[in-house]
Coordinates of C-alpha atoms and ligand atoms in Angstrom, one line a residue:
M1 CA -13.4 1.7 13.8
E2 CA -11.2 3.0 16.5
K3 CA -8.2 1.5 15.1
Y4 CA -5.9 0.8 11.9
Y5 CA -3.9 -1.8 11.1
I6 CA -3.0 -1.9 7.8
T7 CA -0.2 -3.3 6.0
T8 CA 1.8 -4.7 2.3
P9 CA 3.1 -7.7 0.8
I10 CA 6.4 -8.1 2.1
Y11 CA 8.8 -7.9 -0.6
Y12 CA 11.1 -11.3 -1.3
A13 CA 14.6 -9.5 -0.8
N14 CA 16.3 -11.1 -4.2
S15 CA 16.2 -7.4 -5.5
K16 CA 16.4 -4.1 -5.1
P17 CA 12.6 -2.3 -4.6
H18 CA 10.8 -1.5 -8.1
I19 CA 8.0 0.8 -8.9
G20 CA 5.8 -1.9 -7.8
H21 CA 6.7 -2.3 -4.6
A22 CA 6.5 1.2 -4.1
Y23 CA 3.3 1.8 -5.5
T24 CA 1.7 -0.9 -2.8
T25 CA 3.6 0.7 0.4
I26 CA 2.7 4.3 -0.7
V27 CA -0.9 3.6 -0.9
A28 CA -1.0 2.0 2.3
D29 CA 1.1 4.8 3.2
I30 CA -1.8 7.1 2.5
L31 CA -4.5 4.9 4.2
A32 CA -2.3 5.2 7.0
R33 CA -1.6 8.5 7.0
Y34 CA -5.6 9.8 6.3
Y35 CA -6.6 7.0 9.3
R36 CA -3.8 8.8 11.6
L37 CA -5.0 12.1 10.7
K38 CA -9.2 10.3 11.5
L39 CA -8.6 8.1 14.5
G40 CA -4.5 9.7 16.7
Q41 CA -1.3 8.3 16.0
E42 CA -1.8 6.0 18.2
N43 CA -4.5 4.2 16.8
V44 CA -2.8 3.6 13.8
W45 CA -0.1 0.7 12.6
F46 CA 1.1 0.9 9.5
L47 CA 3.3 -2.4 8.6
T48 CA 5.9 -3.2 5.7
G49 CA 9.3 -5.8 5.8
T50 CA 10.7 -8.2 3.9
D51 CA 10.4 -11.6 2.5
E52 CA 13.9 -13.1 3.8
H53 CA 13.9 -17.0 3.3
G54 CA 13.7 -19.4 0.7
S55 CA 15.3 -21.0 -2.6
K56 CA 14.5 -18.2 -4.3
I57 CA 16.9 -15.7 -2.3
A58 CA 19.2 -18.2 -2.0
Q59 CA 20.0 -19.0 -5.0
V60 CA 20.4 -15.4 -6.1
A61 CA 22.9 -14.9 -3.2
E62 CA 24.9 -17.6 -4.3
K63 CA 24.5 -16.3 -7.7
E64 CA 26.3 -12.7 -6.3
G65 CA 29.0 -14.7 -3.8
K66 CA 27.0 -13.8 -0.7
D67 CA 26.4 -16.2 1.9
P68 CA 22.6 -15.1 2.5
Q69 CA 22.2 -13.4 5.0
T70 CA 24.4 -10.8 4.1
F71 CA 22.7 -10.9 1.1
V72 CA 18.9 -10.3 2.8
D73 CA 20.8 -7.7 4.7
D74 CA 21.6 -5.1 2.2
V75 CA 18.6 -6.1 -0.3
S76 CA 16.4 -4.8 3.0
A77 CA 18.5 -2.2 3.3
L78 CA 18.0 -0.6 0.4
F79 CA 14.2 -1.3 0.7
Q80 CA 14.2 0.6 3.9
L81 CA 16.1 3.4 2.7
S82 CA 14.0 3.3 -0.8
W83 CA 11.0 3.9 1.8
K84 CA 12.6 7.0 3.9
N85 CA 13.3 8.6 0.8
L86 CA 9.5 8.6 -0.2
N87 CA 8.9 9.5 3.3
I88 CA 6.6 6.3 4.2
S89 CA 5.8 6.1 7.3
N90 CA 5.9 3.1 7.9
N91 CA 5.4 2.2 12.4
D92 CA 7.5 -1.3 12.1
Y93 CA 9.6 -3.0 10.1
I94 CA 9.6 -6.9 9.7
R95 CA 12.9 -9.2 8.5
T96 CA 11.4 -12.9 8.3
T97 CA 15.4 -13.6 9.2
E98 CA 14.8 -11.6 12.3
K99 CA 14.5 -13.6 15.7
R100 CA 11.0 -11.6 17.0
H101 CA 9.9 -13.7 13.3
E102 CA 12.0 -17.0 14.0
D103 CA 10.3 -17.4 17.6
V104 CA 6.6 -16.6 16.2
V105 CA 6.8 -19.0 13.4
T106 CA 8.0 -21.6 15.6
E107 CA 5.4 -21.1 18.6
I108 CA 2.1 -20.9 15.4
L109 CA 4.1 -24.4 13.5
T110 CA 4.1 -26.4 17.1
K111 CA 0.5 -25.2 17.6
L112 CA -0.7 -26.6 13.9
K113 CA 0.9 -29.3 14.9
S114 CA -1.4 -30.7 17.4
A115 CA -4.5 -28.4 15.6
K116 CA -7.7 -30.9 14.3
T117 CA -9.6 -29.2 11.0
P118 CA -13.6 -28.5 11.0
L119 CA -14.2 -32.2 10.3
G120 CA -12.1 -33.6 13.2
N121 CA -8.8 -34.4 10.4
D122 CA -5.2 -33.9 12.2
F123 CA -4.5 -30.1 10.2
I124 CA -0.6 -31.4 10.1
Y125 CA 0.2 -34.9 9.0
S126 CA 3.2 -36.1 6.6
G127 CA 3.4 -37.3 3.0
D128 CA 4.9 -37.8 -0.4
Y129 CA 4.5 -35.3 -3.1
E130 CA 6.0 -35.5 -6.8
G131 CA 5.3 -32.1 -8.1
L132 CA 6.1 -29.4 -10.6
Y133 CA 8.1 -26.3 -8.8
C134 CA 8.9 -23.1 -9.6
V135 CA 11.7 -21.3 -7.3
G136 CA 10.4 -17.8 -8.9
C137 CA 6.6 -18.2 -7.5
E138 CA 8.3 -20.2 -4.6
S139 CA 5.2 -22.9 -5.4
Y140 CA 4.4 -26.3 -7.1
K141 CA 2.3 -26.0 -10.6
K142 CA -0.3 -27.8 -12.0
P143 CA 0.8 -29.2 -15.9
E144 CA -2.8 -27.4 -17.2
D145 CA -0.9 -24.0 -15.0
L146 CA 2.2 -23.7 -17.3
V147 CA 2.0 -22.7 -20.8
D148 CA 4.6 -24.2 -23.5
D149 CA 6.1 -26.0 -19.8
K150 CA 7.2 -23.1 -18.4
C151 CA 5.5 -20.9 -15.3
P152 CA 4.0 -17.6 -17.3
D153 CA 5.0 -15.7 -14.9
H154 CA 8.2 -16.2 -14.7
N155 CA 9.1 -17.9 -18.4
K156 CA 10.8 -20.9 -16.7
E157 CA 10.5 -24.2 -16.9
P158 CA 9.2 -25.9 -13.1
E159 CA 11.8 -28.3 -11.3
L160 CA 10.2 -32.0 -10.8
L161 CA 10.8 -32.3 -6.5
K162 CA 9.6 -35.7 -5.0
E163 CA 10.3 -35.3 -1.6
S164 CA 8.3 -36.5 1.9
N165 CA 6.7 -33.3 3.4
W166 CA 4.5 -32.0 6.1
Y167 CA 1.5 -31.0 4.9
I168 CA -1.4 -29.0 5.5
R169 CA -5.1 -30.1 5.5
L170 CA -6.4 -26.9 2.9
S171 CA -9.2 -29.0 1.5
D172 CA -10.8 -29.3 4.4
Y173 CA -11.2 -25.3 5.0
A174 CA -13.4 -24.8 1.2
E175 CA -16.8 -25.1 3.4
I176 CA -15.4 -22.6 6.4
L177 CA -13.6 -19.7 4.3
K178 CA -15.7 -19.8 1.2
N179 CA -18.3 -19.1 3.6
K180 CA -16.2 -16.2 5.6
I181 CA -15.5 -14.8 2.3
Q182 CA -19.3 -15.0 1.1
N183 CA -20.6 -13.1 3.7
D184 CA -17.5 -10.6 4.3
E185 CA -16.4 -11.9 7.8
I186 CA -13.4 -11.7 5.8
K187 CA -14.1 -8.8 3.0
V188 CA -11.8 -9.8 -0.2
L189 CA -11.9 -6.6 -2.4
P190 CA -12.8 -5.2 -5.6
A191 CA -16.0 -7.3 -5.9
D192 CA -14.2 -9.3 -9.3
R193 CA -11.4 -10.4 -6.9
K194 CA -14.1 -11.6 -4.1
T195 CA -15.1 -13.8 -6.8
E196 CA -12.2 -15.2 -8.1
V197 CA -12.1 -16.4 -5.3
L198 CA -14.9 -18.0 -4.3
S199 CA -15.0 -19.6 -7.9
F200 CA -11.5 -21.2 -7.2
I201 CA -12.2 -22.8 -3.4
E202 CA -15.5 -24.3 -5.0
Q203 CA -13.3 -26.3 -7.0
G204 CA -12.5 -27.7 -4.1
L205 CA -9.1 -26.9 -2.2
E206 CA -5.9 -28.8 -2.0
D207 CA -3.9 -29.4 0.8
V208 CA -0.5 -28.3 0.2
A209 CA 2.7 -29.0 1.5
I210 CA 4.6 -26.5 3.8
S211 CA 7.5 -28.2 4.2
R212 CA 10.6 -28.1 2.8
Q213 CA 13.9 -31.1 2.4
Q214 CA 16.2 -29.6 0.0
V215 CA 15.9 -26.3 0.8
K216 CA 18.4 -25.3 3.9
W217 CA 17.8 -21.6 3.8
G218 CA 15.2 -21.1 6.1
I219 CA 13.2 -22.2 9.7
P220 CA 13.8 -25.6 11.3
V221 CA 10.5 -27.3 11.1
P222 CA 10.2 -27.4 15.5
F223 CA 8.8 -31.0 15.2
D224 CA 11.3 -32.3 12.2
K225 CA 14.5 -30.7 12.0
D226 CA 15.4 -32.2 8.7
Q227 CA 13.2 -30.2 7.4
T228 CA 12.7 -25.9 6.5
I229 CA 9.4 -24.6 6.6
Y230 CA 7.9 -23.6 3.5
V231 CA 8.8 -19.8 2.8
W232 CA 5.3 -18.4 2.4
V233 CA 4.3 -20.1 5.5
D234 CA 6.8 -18.3 7.3
A235 CA 6.0 -14.7 5.1
L236 CA 3.1 -14.7 5.4
L237 CA 3.1 -14.8 9.6
N238 CA 5.3 -11.5 9.8
Y239 CA 1.6 -9.8 10.2
I240 CA 1.2 -11.5 13.9
S241 CA 4.9 -11.7 14.3
A242 CA 5.1 -8.0 14.3
L243 CA 2.8 -6.7 16.2
G244 CA 4.2 -9.3 19.0
Y245 CA 2.0 -11.8 19.2
P246 CA 0.8 -13.8 21.4
N247 CA 1.1 -11.6 24.0
D248 CA 2.1 -7.7 23.6
E249 CA -0.4 -5.3 23.6
K250 CA 0.9 -4.9 19.7
F251 CA -1.2 -7.6 19.4
K252 CA -3.9 -7.3 21.5
K253 CA -5.0 -3.9 19.8
F254 CA -4.4 -4.0 16.1
W255 CA -5.1 -7.5 15.3
P256 CA -6.9 -8.6 12.9
A257 CA -5.6 -6.4 10.6
N258 CA -7.8 -3.7 8.4
T259 CA -6.6 -3.6 5.1
Q260 CA -4.4 -6.2 4.0
L261 CA -3.2 -5.0 0.7
L262 CA -1.4 -6.4 -2.1
A263 CA -1.6 -7.6 -5.2
K264 CA -3.5 -10.2 -7.3
D265 CA -0.3 -12.6 -7.8
I266 CA -0.5 -13.2 -4.3
L267 CA -4.3 -13.0 -3.8
K268 CA -4.5 -17.5 -3.4
F269 CA -1.9 -16.9 -0.5
H270 CA -3.2 -14.6 1.1
A271 CA -6.9 -15.8 0.8
I272 CA -7.1 -18.9 1.6
I273 CA -3.5 -20.9 3.0
W274 CA -3.0 -16.8 5.7
P275 CA -6.8 -17.9 6.8
A276 CA -7.1 -21.3 7.3
M277 CA -3.5 -20.7 9.4
L278 CA -5.2 -18.7 11.6
I279 CA -8.6 -20.6 11.5
A280 CA -6.6 -23.9 12.4
A281 CA -4.3 -21.8 15.2
G282 CA -7.6 -19.8 16.4
I283 CA -5.9 -16.7 16.1
E284 CA -8.9 -14.4 14.4
A285 CA -8.9 -13.9 10.8
P286 CA -7.8 -10.4 8.6
K287 CA -11.0 -7.9 8.3
E288 CA -10.3 -6.9 4.2
L289 CA -8.3 -7.5 1.5
F290 CA -7.9 -5.3 -1.0
I291 CA -6.2 -6.1 -4.3
H292 CA -4.8 -3.7 -6.4
G293 CA -4.3 -4.0 -9.8
Y294 CA -1.2 -5.3 -11.4
F295 CA 0.4 -2.5 -14.7
T296 CA 3.7 -3.4 -17.5
I297 CA 5.4 -0.5 -17.7
D298 CA 5.4 0.7 -21.8
G299 CA 2.7 -2.1 -22.1
K300 CA 5.3 -5.0 -21.2
K301 CA 5.6 -6.1 -18.0
M302 CA 8.8 -5.0 -15.8
S303 CA 11.5 -7.1 -16.0
K304 CA 15.6 -6.7 -15.6
T305 CA 16.2 -8.4 -19.5
I306 CA 14.1 -6.7 -20.9
G307 CA 15.5 -3.4 -19.1
N308 CA 12.2 -1.5 -17.8
V309 CA 12.2 -1.8 -14.6
I310 CA 11.8 1.5 -13.1
D311 CA 14.0 1.9 -10.3
P312 CA 11.4 5.0 -7.4
N313 CA 14.9 6.3 -6.0
D314 CA 15.1 7.7 -9.7
L315 CA 11.6 9.5 -9.5
V316 CA 12.5 11.1 -6.1
S317 CA 15.6 12.4 -7.8
E318 CA 14.1 13.5 -10.5
F319 CA 10.4 14.9 -9.2
G320 CA 11.6 15.7 -5.5
V321 CA 9.7 13.0 -3.1
D322 CA 6.5 14.6 -3.0
A323 CA 6.0 14.4 -6.5
A324 CA 7.4 10.8 -7.1
R325 CA 4.6 9.8 -5.1
Y326 CA 2.2 11.7 -7.3
L327 CA 3.2 10.0 -10.4
I328 CA 3.1 6.3 -9.0
V329 CA -0.3 6.5 -7.5
S330 CA -1.7 8.7 -10.3
Q331 CA -1.4 6.6 -13.3
F332 CA -4.5 4.2 -13.3
P333 CA -7.2 3.2 -10.5
F334 CA -6.5 1.3 -8.0
G335 CA -7.8 -2.0 -8.7
Q336 CA -7.5 -2.2 -12.3
D337 CA -5.0 -3.2 -14.1
G338 CA -2.8 -0.9 -15.9
D339 CA -0.3 0.2 -18.3
V340 CA 2.8 2.9 -17.3
K341 CA 4.3 5.9 -19.8
A342 CA 7.6 6.3 -18.8
D343 CA 7.4 9.1 -20.9
E344 CA 3.9 10.0 -18.9
F345 CA 5.9 11.5 -15.7
K346 CA 7.2 14.6 -17.0
V347 CA 4.1 15.6 -18.3
K348 CA 2.0 15.1 -15.6
Y349 CA 4.0 16.5 -13.3
N350 CA 4.1 19.7 -15.1
S351 CA 0.0 19.8 -16.2
D352 CA -1.2 18.8 -11.9
L353 CA 2.2 19.7 -9.7
A354 CA 3.7 22.3 -11.2
N355 CA 0.6 24.3 -13.2
G356 CA -1.7 23.1 -11.2
I357 CA -1.4 23.4 -7.0
G358 CA 2.3 25.1 -7.4
N359 CA 0.7 27.6 -10.2
L360 CA -2.8 27.9 -7.4
V361 CA -1.0 28.3 -4.7
S362 CA 1.7 30.9 -6.2
R363 CA -1.1 33.1 -7.4
V364 CA -3.9 33.2 -4.6
I365 CA -1.0 33.9 -2.4
T366 CA 0.8 36.7 -4.3
M367 CA -2.6 38.2 -4.9
A368 CA -3.3 38.1 -1.5
E369 CA 0.7 40.7 -1.1
K370 CA -0.8 42.7 -4.2
Y371 CA -4.6 43.5 -3.3
C372 CA -4.5 42.3 0.8
D373 CA -2.1 44.0 2.1
N374 CA -0.7 40.1 2.5
K375 CA -3.8 39.7 5.2
I376 CA -6.4 37.2 5.2
P377 CA -9.2 39.4 5.0
A378 CA -11.7 39.0 7.8
L379 CA -14.6 37.9 6.2
K380 CA -16.1 33.5 5.1
Y381 CA -16.4 31.7 2.7
T382 CA -18.9 32.0 -0.1
G383 CA -17.5 30.0 -3.0
T384 CA -20.0 28.2 -5.6
F385 CA -17.8 24.9 -5.0
N386 CA -19.5 22.8 -1.5
L387 CA -16.1 22.2 0.1
T388 CA -18.3 19.9 2.7
A389 CA -19.8 17.5 0.2
L390 CA -16.4 17.7 -1.3
W391 CA -14.9 16.4 2.1
K392 CA -17.9 13.6 2.1
R393 CA -17.1 11.9 -1.1
V394 CA -13.5 12.2 -0.5
E395 CA -13.9 10.4 2.9
Q396 CA -16.4 7.7 1.5
N397 CA -13.2 7.1 -1.3
Y398 CA -10.8 6.0 0.8
V399 CA -13.2 3.7 2.8
D400 CA -13.9 2.2 -0.7
Y401 CA -9.7 2.7 -1.3
K402 CA -10.9 4.7 -4.0
I403 CA -7.3 6.5 -4.0
F404 CA -7.4 7.6 -8.1
E405 CA -10.5 9.0 -7.5
N406 CA -10.0 11.2 -4.8
L407 CA -6.5 12.7 -6.6
R408 CA -9.5 13.2 -9.5
E409 CA -11.0 15.4 -6.5
I410 CA -7.4 17.0 -5.7
Q411 CA -7.9 18.6 -9.7
E412 CA -11.3 19.4 -9.8
L413 CA -11.0 21.4 -6.8
I414 CA -7.8 23.2 -8.7
S415 CA -9.8 24.0 -11.5
W416 CA -13.1 25.0 -9.5
A417 CA -10.2 27.9 -8.2
D418 CA -8.7 28.5 -11.0
N419 CA -12.1 29.1 -13.1
H420 CA -12.5 31.2 -10.6
I421 CA -9.7 33.3 -11.3
A422 CA -10.2 34.0 -14.6
E423 CA -13.7 34.7 -13.9
T424 CA -13.9 36.7 -11.4
T425 CA -10.2 38.7 -12.6
P426 CA -9.3 40.1 -8.9
W427 CA -7.1 42.8 -10.5
A428 CA -9.3 44.0 -12.9
K429 CA -11.5 44.7 -9.9
A430 CA -8.8 45.8 -7.7
K431 CA -8.1 48.5 -10.6
E432 CA -11.8 49.8 -10.4
G433 CA -10.8 49.7 -6.6
K434 CA -13.5 47.4 -5.1
A435 CA -12.1 46.4 -2.5
A436 CA -15.0 44.4 -0.7
E437 CA -15.0 41.9 -3.9
V438 CA -11.8 41.3 -3.6
N439 CA -11.0 40.7 -0.4
Q440 CA -14.4 38.5 -0.6
I441 CA -12.7 36.6 -4.0
L442 CA -9.3 36.6 -1.8
Y443 CA -11.2 35.0 1.5
N444 CA -12.3 32.1 -0.6
L445 CA -9.5 31.0 -2.4
I446 CA -7.2 31.1 0.9
E447 CA -9.7 29.2 2.6
V448 CA -9.9 26.7 -0.9
L449 CA -6.1 26.8 -0.4
K450 CA -6.8 25.5 3.1
Q451 CA -8.6 22.4 2.5
L452 CA -6.2 21.1 -0.4
A453 CA -3.4 21.5 2.0
G454 CA -5.8 19.1 4.4
L455 CA -6.8 16.9 0.8
L456 CA -3.6 16.7 0.5
L457 CA -1.4 16.1 3.5
P458 CA -2.2 11.4 3.5
I459 CA -0.4 12.1 -0.3
L460 CA 1.6 14.4 -0.7
P461 CA 2.3 15.4 2.7
Q462 CA 5.1 17.4 2.6
T463 CA 3.5 20.1 0.4
G464 CA 0.0 19.8 2.6
A465 CA 2.0 21.4 5.3
E466 CA 3.9 23.8 3.6
I467 CA 0.6 25.3 2.4
L468 CA -0.1 25.2 5.7
K469 CA 2.3 27.0 6.5
R470 CA 2.3 29.6 3.8
I471 CA -1.2 30.5 4.8
N472 CA 0.1 30.5 8.4
F473 CA -2.7 28.0 9.8
A474 CA -0.8 26.9 13.0
S475 CA -3.0 23.1 13.4
T476 CA -2.7 19.6 11.3
D477 CA -5.3 18.5 13.3
I478 CA -7.6 17.7 10.1
E479 CA -11.3 18.7 11.7
S480 CA -9.8 22.1 12.3
I481 CA -8.9 22.1 8.5
K482 CA -12.1 21.3 7.2
T483 CA -13.8 23.5 9.3
L484 CA -14.9 26.7 7.6
N485 CA -13.9 30.4 8.3
N486 CA -11.4 30.0 10.9
L487 CA -9.1 31.6 9.2
D488 CA -6.6 34.5 10.9
S489 CA -7.1 37.7 10.0
K490 CA -4.7 38.5 12.3
K491 CA -1.8 36.7 10.0
T492 CA 0.4 37.6 7.1
L493 CA 0.6 35.1 4.4
D494 CA 4.2 33.9 2.7
K495 CA 4.7 33.1 -1.0
G496 CA 8.4 31.3 -0.5
E497 CA 9.4 29.7 -3.4
P498 CA 7.4 27.5 -5.9
L499 CA 6.5 24.6 -5.1
F500 CA 7.0 22.1 -7.7
L501 CA 9.5 24.2 -10.5
R502 CA 8.3 23.4 -14.8
K503 CA 10.9 20.5 -15.7
Ligands
ME8_601 O1 5.3 -12.1 -3.7 N1 2.6 -3.7 -10.3 O2 6.6 -10.5 -2.7 P1 7.3 -9.8 -4.2 C1 1.9 -3.4 -9.4 N2 7.4 -11.4 -0.9 N3 1.9 -4.4 -8.1 C2 3.4 -4.5 -7.9 C3 3.4 -5.0 -9.7 C4 2.9 -4.5 -10.5 N4 3.9 -4.6 -11.5 N5 5.5 -5.8 -8.9 C5 4.4 -5.7 -7.3 C6 6.3 -11.7 -3.1 N6 3.9 -5.6 -6.9 C7 6.4 -12.5 -1.3 C8 5.1 -11.6 -0.5 S1 3.8 -11.8 1.3 C9 3.2 -12.3 2.9 C10 5.0 -12.2 1.1 C11 3.9 -6.1 -6.0 O3 8.8 -9.1 -3.7 C12 2.5 -5.6 -5.7 O4 2.1 -5.9 -3.8 O5 6.5 -10.2 -5.6 C13 2.3 -7.5 -5.2 O6 1.2 -8.5 -4.3 C14 3.9 -7.6 -4.4 O7 5.1 -6.5 -4.9 C15 4.9 -8.1 -4.5 O8 6.3 -8.4 -4.1

């Protein structure tokens, strides 16, 4: 792999970001930072943004007495500010109300109008439809999708809509999509999501309306200006409009995406409508879709009515940037559903960060100050913890999206170092005058701090960089961090302030 392009969904600009949006975005940031260390800055592109058209947004804007553009300008600014507060390193931020996006959507729709399906039919055709539309989902629902006549995701009765629309002939794509997903040409991960999509396709695909007569807040259909383009068709195209499709060098270099992250709520749009549109337009489909879990807060669905919505900015104010990132991604394995327990943030902060990383760094440097004249001994690593094997596991975990497992690897390294200190008691050895042994123990521990810093760089970027500074290791090049025994014995250490104050 020479380049890496990763995307998050573009979030609805209907209200400020919550911890669910932050979860996907932080994981994308961790992966982007990891691949930058591996492939070089210039070979990684990380995109996020906001989805700003459609009836859902227009309705909220109206309720707030704002025109839709002003409304989405304000909400999108809140998203961008939150990502800045969380130290998210996105290379670009796409808004679907930007001209660069609208131009590409218009161009692709025009192209699709003359496209043929694999069975030789027109990809786009006009027809009438009567159905139940859920504004929350921005999609039609079948009666069997409803519980007590309501959309189970939004707890609202859908509206009956009857419109003449433009359709895309998805039904002609069942075979080709099934094959591409089956043979991992489009890799859908984890495996149970692949099975879910395949069994959905096997039931046969229905055509989808891609235009709306009654929605004014959208991009006009280029060949029928009385209608606007269905918000999902508009939104999905962000992944290529932001790269400057079709002529920009960025598009040529980075498309197809290596990783598109999303949660299960929007799987079908990404695994079916999106690749079908791309295939019809003669554009390559994305390489991998990773569908992570959906979480509840204290056992309940996040909702404004319940009042359990967590604002990631509040976590940053309470715990700091790196800690907020850590607390959000360390709740449960990535890819599984889970429950976030608000009370546990503090417990985890104290155990993993203050007593874990922070305490280890401070103990090691304090001992080096006392027993080694605050210098790095001129020795080689002899510790029993196999650091090379650790990196192998960590790198494979990144390929497999095992972010949670990597947090665990980090905690295991810290436990090893804590135990090593307890077992070897350098303070007692110093008293007994065993200077050579003490030097060796401290060399091993400082090497562990260097490796720990490297492991932290993608996840807790400020902490990783700070540890390297404190052990006076000048490079942030991952290969040199991984290389054992390259600490400079002429350098001194800097204890500094506690990395994480206990709460
Ligand atoms: O669906 N747990 O936007 P959206 C985990 N605009 N992840 C969560 C979550 C939770 N409880 N809540 C939200 C849209 N997410 C469309 C996308 S893309 C072309 C258009 C995350 O604001 C997760 O990534 O509803 C989910 O897929 C996304 O936010 C939905 O964001």
